XYZ file of N, CA and C in Angstrom:
408
model
N 0.879 -1.166 0.046
C 0.071 -0.026 -0.004
C 0.832 1.181 0.087
N 0.560 2.254 -0.883
C 1.417 3.371 -0.982
C 0.736 4.498 -0.176
N 1.568 5.407 0.307
C 1.053 6.465 1.023
C 0.694 7.586 0.149
N -0.351 8.521 0.506
C -0.681 9.543 -0.502
C 0.545 10.499 -0.425
N 0.496 11.224 -1.517
C 1.596 12.239 -1.874
C 1.267 13.478 -0.955
N 2.133 13.957 -0.185
C 1.999 15.124 0.508
C 2.152 16.405 -0.250
N 1.069 17.181 -0.296
C 1.213 18.460 -1.061
C 1.861 19.446 -0.202
N 2.697 20.300 -0.828
C 3.447 21.301 -0.188
C 2.904 22.597 -0.684
N 1.964 23.229 -0.086
C 1.282 24.510 -0.673
C 2.375 25.607 -0.765
N 3.345 25.631 0.011
C 4.286 26.634 -0.051
C 5.006 26.683 -1.304
N 5.269 25.517 -1.858
C 6.142 25.344 -3.131
C 5.491 26.113 -4.263
N 4.167 26.114 -4.358
C 3.561 26.717 -5.550
C 2.952 28.147 -5.167
N 3.255 28.725 -4.066
C 2.642 29.980 -3.687
C 2.915 31.081 -4.560
N 4.241 31.220 -4.986
C 4.586 32.282 -5.914
C 4.027 32.164 -7.221
N 4.100 30.956 -7.667
C 3.396 30.810 -8.972
C 1.876 31.031 -8.926
N 1.251 30.569 -7.942
C -0.066 30.864 -7.798
C -0.505 32.268 -7.712
N 0.404 33.074 -7.007
C 0.152 34.534 -6.964
C 0.348 35.269 -8.202
N 1.373 34.794 -9.019
C 1.662 35.343 -10.378
C 0.495 35.080 -11.240
N -0.044 33.786 -11.368
C -1.096 33.448 -12.261
C -2.439 34.178 -11.809
N -2.712 34.275 -10.700
C -3.919 35.143 -10.324
C -3.717 36.596 -10.622
N -2.522 37.224 -10.463
C -2.391 38.566 -10.827
C -2.511 38.688 -12.324
N -1.915 37.724 -13.130
C -2.167 37.591 -14.618
C -3.636 37.686 -15.051
N -4.438 36.741 -14.253
C -5.889 36.558 -14.482
C -6.545 37.902 -14.133
N -6.081 38.623 -13.216
C -6.680 39.938 -12.731
C -6.447 40.926 -13.961
N -5.246 40.910 -14.506
C -4.990 41.790 -15.667
C -5.914 41.496 -16.769
N -6.085 40.349 -17.083
C -6.889 39.939 -18.276
C -8.329 40.195 -17.938
N -8.825 39.823 -16.761
C -10.255 40.167 -16.394
C -10.498 41.647 -16.275
N -9.429 42.482 -15.977
C -9.620 43.949 -15.996
C -9.832 44.409 -17.420
N -9.095 43.904 -18.473
C -9.264 44.248 -19.806
C -10.679 43.854 -20.393
N -11.135 42.767 -19.852
C -12.501 42.345 -20.415
C -13.621 42.896 -19.598
N -13.635 42.772 -18.257
C -14.792 43.243 -17.398
C -14.190 44.063 -16.322
N -13.958 45.425 -16.412
C -13.337 46.133 -15.361
C -13.871 46.027 -13.917
N -15.164 45.969 -13.867
C -15.774 45.743 -12.536
C -15.461 44.506 -11.811
N -15.331 43.394 -12.573
C -14.997 42.184 -12.108
C -13.515 41.990 -11.893
N -12.678 42.869 -12.618
C -11.332 42.963 -12.503
C -10.959 43.528 -11.060
N -11.863 44.518 -10.545
C -11.541 45.167 -9.258
C -11.498 43.992 -8.259
N -12.527 43.040 -8.223
C -12.536 41.974 -7.172
C -11.434 40.893 -7.455
N -11.236 40.612 -8.648
C -10.001 39.661 -8.946
C -8.811 40.251 -8.556
N -8.552 41.518 -8.840
C -7.271 42.179 -8.425
C -7.089 42.254 -6.834
N -8.175 42.446 -6.182
C -8.067 42.410 -4.776
C -7.766 40.989 -4.201
N -8.355 39.903 -4.801
C -8.145 38.645 -4.470
C -6.622 38.239 -4.738
N -6.217 38.634 -5.862
C -4.811 38.334 -6.277
C -3.796 39.118 -5.394
N -4.150 40.305 -5.066
C -3.203 41.030 -4.222
C -3.171 40.443 -2.753
N -4.359 39.901 -2.320
C -4.273 39.348 -0.912
C -3.458 38.095 -0.937
N -3.763 37.181 -2.113
C -2.996 35.876 -2.205
C -1.388 36.318 -2.351
N -1.073 37.284 -3.119
C 0.303 37.601 -3.348
C 1.029 38.013 -2.067
N 0.297 38.860 -1.187
C 0.890 39.358 0.039
C 1.015 38.128 0.910
N 0.069 37.310 1.082
C 0.106 36.169 1.969
C 1.019 35.138 1.520
N 1.546 35.149 0.260
C 2.495 34.239 -0.229
C 3.990 34.506 0.283
N 4.280 35.658 0.412
C 5.523 36.189 0.803
C 6.046 35.603 2.082
N 5.289 35.638 3.277
C 5.782 34.871 4.422
C 5.851 33.461 4.335
N 4.870 32.796 3.477
C 4.977 31.348 3.368
C 6.014 31.058 2.587
N 6.452 31.814 1.531
C 7.753 31.358 0.769
C 9.014 31.675 1.673
N 8.994 32.661 2.482
C 10.152 32.966 3.337
C 10.313 31.713 4.358
N 9.146 31.240 4.796
C 9.245 30.132 5.892
C 9.968 28.817 5.312
N 9.793 28.634 4.059
C 10.473 27.490 3.412
C 11.715 27.707 2.721
N 12.266 28.993 2.888
C 13.496 29.519 2.195
C 13.440 29.421 0.707
N 12.267 29.883 0.141
C 12.123 29.923 -1.420
C 12.187 31.397 -1.787
N 12.597 31.725 -2.981
C 12.650 33.053 -3.499
C 11.256 33.731 -3.481
N 11.082 34.965 -3.173
C 9.801 35.621 -3.257
C 9.609 36.549 -4.481
N 10.432 36.385 -5.451
C 10.248 37.227 -6.710
C 8.935 37.095 -7.404
N 8.497 35.838 -7.486
C 7.144 35.587 -8.228
C 5.894 36.336 -7.325
N 6.052 36.243 -6.002
C 4.969 36.817 -5.184
C 5.103 38.330 -5.381
N 6.214 38.954 -5.375
C 6.483 40.351 -5.474
C 5.910 40.923 -6.730
N 6.202 40.043 -7.900
C 5.777 40.364 -9.165
C 4.270 40.369 -9.215
N 3.625 39.368 -8.418
C 2.153 39.259 -8.424
C 1.626 40.449 -7.686
N 2.277 40.945 -6.732
C 1.707 42.235 -5.953
C 1.726 43.446 -6.857
N 2.830 43.529 -7.714
C 2.948 44.603 -8.581
C 1.928 44.518 -9.671
N 1.725 43.283 -10.355
C 0.657 43.149 -11.351
C -0.691 43.402 -10.868
N -1.020 42.840 -9.699
C -2.382 42.857 -9.113
C -2.578 44.458 -8.796
N -1.760 45.133 -8.198
C -1.719 46.535 -7.904
C -2.043 47.346 -9.128
N -1.378 47.056 -10.169
C -1.543 47.877 -11.412
C -2.855 47.518 -11.908
N -3.351 46.262 -11.847
C -4.616 45.814 -12.478
C -5.731 46.407 -11.684
N -5.593 46.509 -10.291
C -6.547 47.194 -9.540
C -6.634 48.688 -9.736
N -5.603 49.391 -9.895
C -5.514 50.716 -10.283
C -6.317 51.074 -11.635
N -5.911 50.258 -12.558
C -6.684 50.202 -13.902
C -8.128 49.926 -13.867
N -8.453 48.921 -13.214
C -9.907 48.544 -13.061
C -10.676 49.630 -12.293
N -10.074 50.070 -11.381
C -10.776 51.149 -10.486
C -10.974 52.355 -11.317
N -10.065 52.687 -12.117
C -10.131 54.009 -12.971
C -11.111 53.794 -14.009
N -11.126 52.667 -14.758
C -12.063 52.378 -15.813
C -13.519 52.373 -15.345
N -13.708 51.764 -14.099
C -14.930 51.499 -13.600
C -15.544 52.865 -13.205
N -14.787 53.777 -12.527
C -15.101 54.949 -12.148
C -15.514 55.878 -13.383
N -14.732 55.729 -14.453
C -15.112 56.403 -15.618
C -16.311 55.961 -16.323
N -16.670 54.814 -16.216
C -17.802 54.217 -16.757
C -18.978 54.686 -16.080
N -18.831 54.724 -14.633
C -19.919 55.282 -13.845
C -20.219 56.770 -14.171
N -19.130 57.550 -14.256
C -19.210 58.806 -14.440
C -19.894 59.190 -15.786
N -19.594 58.433 -16.846
C -20.162 58.533 -18.004
C -21.308 57.719 -18.330
N -22.063 57.171 -17.355
C -23.049 56.184 -17.611
C -24.230 56.806 -18.455
N -24.683 57.948 -18.100
C -25.856 58.542 -18.918
C -25.368 58.715 -20.300
N -24.315 59.177 -20.704
C -23.786 59.317 -21.997
C -23.675 58.169 -22.762
N -23.121 57.014 -22.173
C -22.866 55.737 -22.741
C -24.240 55.034 -22.982
N -25.252 55.259 -22.048
C -26.538 54.507 -22.283
C -27.313 55.292 -23.386
N -27.146 56.617 -23.501
C -27.782 57.332 -24.688
C -27.158 56.745 -26.043
N -25.787 56.574 -25.954
C -25.172 56.100 -27.178
C -25.679 54.940 -27.472
N -25.773 53.909 -26.558
C -26.328 52.484 -26.839
C -27.654 52.618 -27.378
N -28.533 53.581 -26.936
C -29.946 53.555 -27.509
C -30.032 54.051 -28.831
N -29.038 55.129 -29.105
C -28.988 55.661 -30.426
C -28.516 54.767 -31.409
N -27.537 53.892 -31.044
C -26.943 52.994 -31.867
C -27.932 51.918 -32.286
N -28.854 51.495 -31.369
C -29.852 50.497 -31.642
C -30.717 51.028 -32.740
N -31.113 52.288 -32.757
C -31.997 52.811 -33.754
C -31.431 53.209 -34.916
N -30.050 53.204 -35.131
C -29.450 53.632 -36.202
C -29.349 52.674 -37.304
N -29.890 52.818 -38.454
C -29.914 51.834 -39.486
C -28.810 52.004 -40.524
N -28.382 53.157 -40.689
C -27.435 53.327 -41.639
C -26.077 53.749 -41.110
N -25.043 53.790 -41.891
C -23.703 54.180 -41.546
C -23.735 55.710 -41.080
N -24.414 56.554 -41.784
C -24.619 57.853 -41.540
C -25.313 58.157 -40.108
N -26.284 57.322 -39.803
C -27.022 57.459 -38.530
C -26.064 56.951 -37.393
N -25.215 55.972 -37.626
C -24.284 55.423 -36.617
C -23.127 56.488 -36.474
N -22.671 57.140 -37.538
C -21.740 58.220 -37.296
C -22.317 59.300 -36.507
N -23.591 59.645 -36.794
C -24.312 60.753 -35.931
C -24.270 60.299 -34.486
N -24.547 59.047 -34.258
C -24.533 58.602 -32.821
C -23.142 58.843 -32.200
N -22.116 58.479 -32.812
C -20.760 58.671 -32.302
C -20.422 60.208 -32.125
N -20.923 61.069 -33.103
C -20.836 62.496 -33.004
C -21.575 63.045 -31.702
N -22.739 62.461 -31.461
C -23.449 62.918 -30.192
C -22.755 62.473 -28.996
N -22.155 61.269 -29.048
C -21.453 60.790 -27.770
C -20.172 61.639 -27.560
N -19.511 61.997 -28.627
C -18.344 62.827 -28.517
C -18.728 64.234 -27.939
N -19.777 64.831 -28.305
C -20.090 66.206 -27.943
C -20.681 66.124 -26.404
N -21.325 64.894 -26.067
C -21.843 64.776 -24.775
C -20.510 64.585 -23.804
N -19.584 63.781 -24.173
C -18.455 63.653 -23.277
C -17.600 64.928 -23.051
N -17.570 65.729 -24.225
C -16.828 66.998 -24.170
C -17.592 67.968 -22.999
N -19.002 67.799 -22.853
C -19.518 68.604 -21.836
C -19.291 68.240 -20.493
N -19.048 66.767 -20.350
C -18.686 66.329 -19.042
C -17.374 66.600 -18.496
N -16.409 66.718 -19.378
C -15.054 67.224 -19.074
C -14.725 68.496 -19.460
N -14.534 69.401 -18.406
C -14.355 70.834 -18.531
C -13.092 71.123 -19.147
N -11.980 70.187 -19.059
C -10.685 70.557 -19.697
C -10.668 70.213 -21.133
N -11.658 69.539 -21.738
C -11.610 69.323 -23.191
C -12.352 70.470 -23.966
N -11.681 70.866 -24.892
C -12.417 72.116 -25.678
C -13.459 71.516 -26.635
N -14.524 72.217 -26.862
C -15.574 71.801 -27.669
C -14.995 71.550 -29.120
N -15.357 70.384 -29.646
C -15.110 70.055 -30.951
C -13.771 69.430 -31.022
N -12.987 69.115 -29.966
C -11.599 68.683 -30.178
C -11.546 67.062 -29.861
N -12.720 66.580 -29.325
C -12.690 65.170 -29.076
C -13.082 64.371 -30.220
N -12.362 63.559 -30.840
C -12.640 62.683 -31.951
C -12.192 61.345 -31.707
N -13.103 60.288 -31.747
C -12.622 58.870 -31.555
C -12.004 58.469 -32.913
N -10.898 57.703 -32.914
C -10.147 57.157 -33.908
C -11.094 56.148 -34.715
N -11.886 55.433 -33.908
C -12.858 54.435 -34.383
C -14.007 54.508 -33.585
N -15.197 54.039 -34.138
C -16.418 54.230 -33.184
C -16.390 53.141 -32.092
N -16.933 53.526 -30.942
C -16.762 52.564 -29.753
C -17.845 51.453 -29.996
């Protein structure tokens, strides 16, 4: 009879932290609000991995990289989420306009309305200066 293999959770703590941080970055790019929660989770796991790795005399470089990546993902996801909430009225009006736009000209008019509405929300942007390189 063989004995079960003993898992050593400390061995993979750095890799786990780095993978979770990478997942937080990807999720931030896809769904920023979900990226906030994944970034927080990855940050906690990465911070908790450092003492675990030091306890078994393993390098902490992967955990530190996980902290940096998850912190950057948290900052980006919080920024994008705040911007989406700030511009929620303009973005919902654009979505409604886009649904009713049946021609390319009408779709371009929706983009133009969105640009003008966003210019009104940002006092530091001069009227007529905001132009999207491609429609959202």
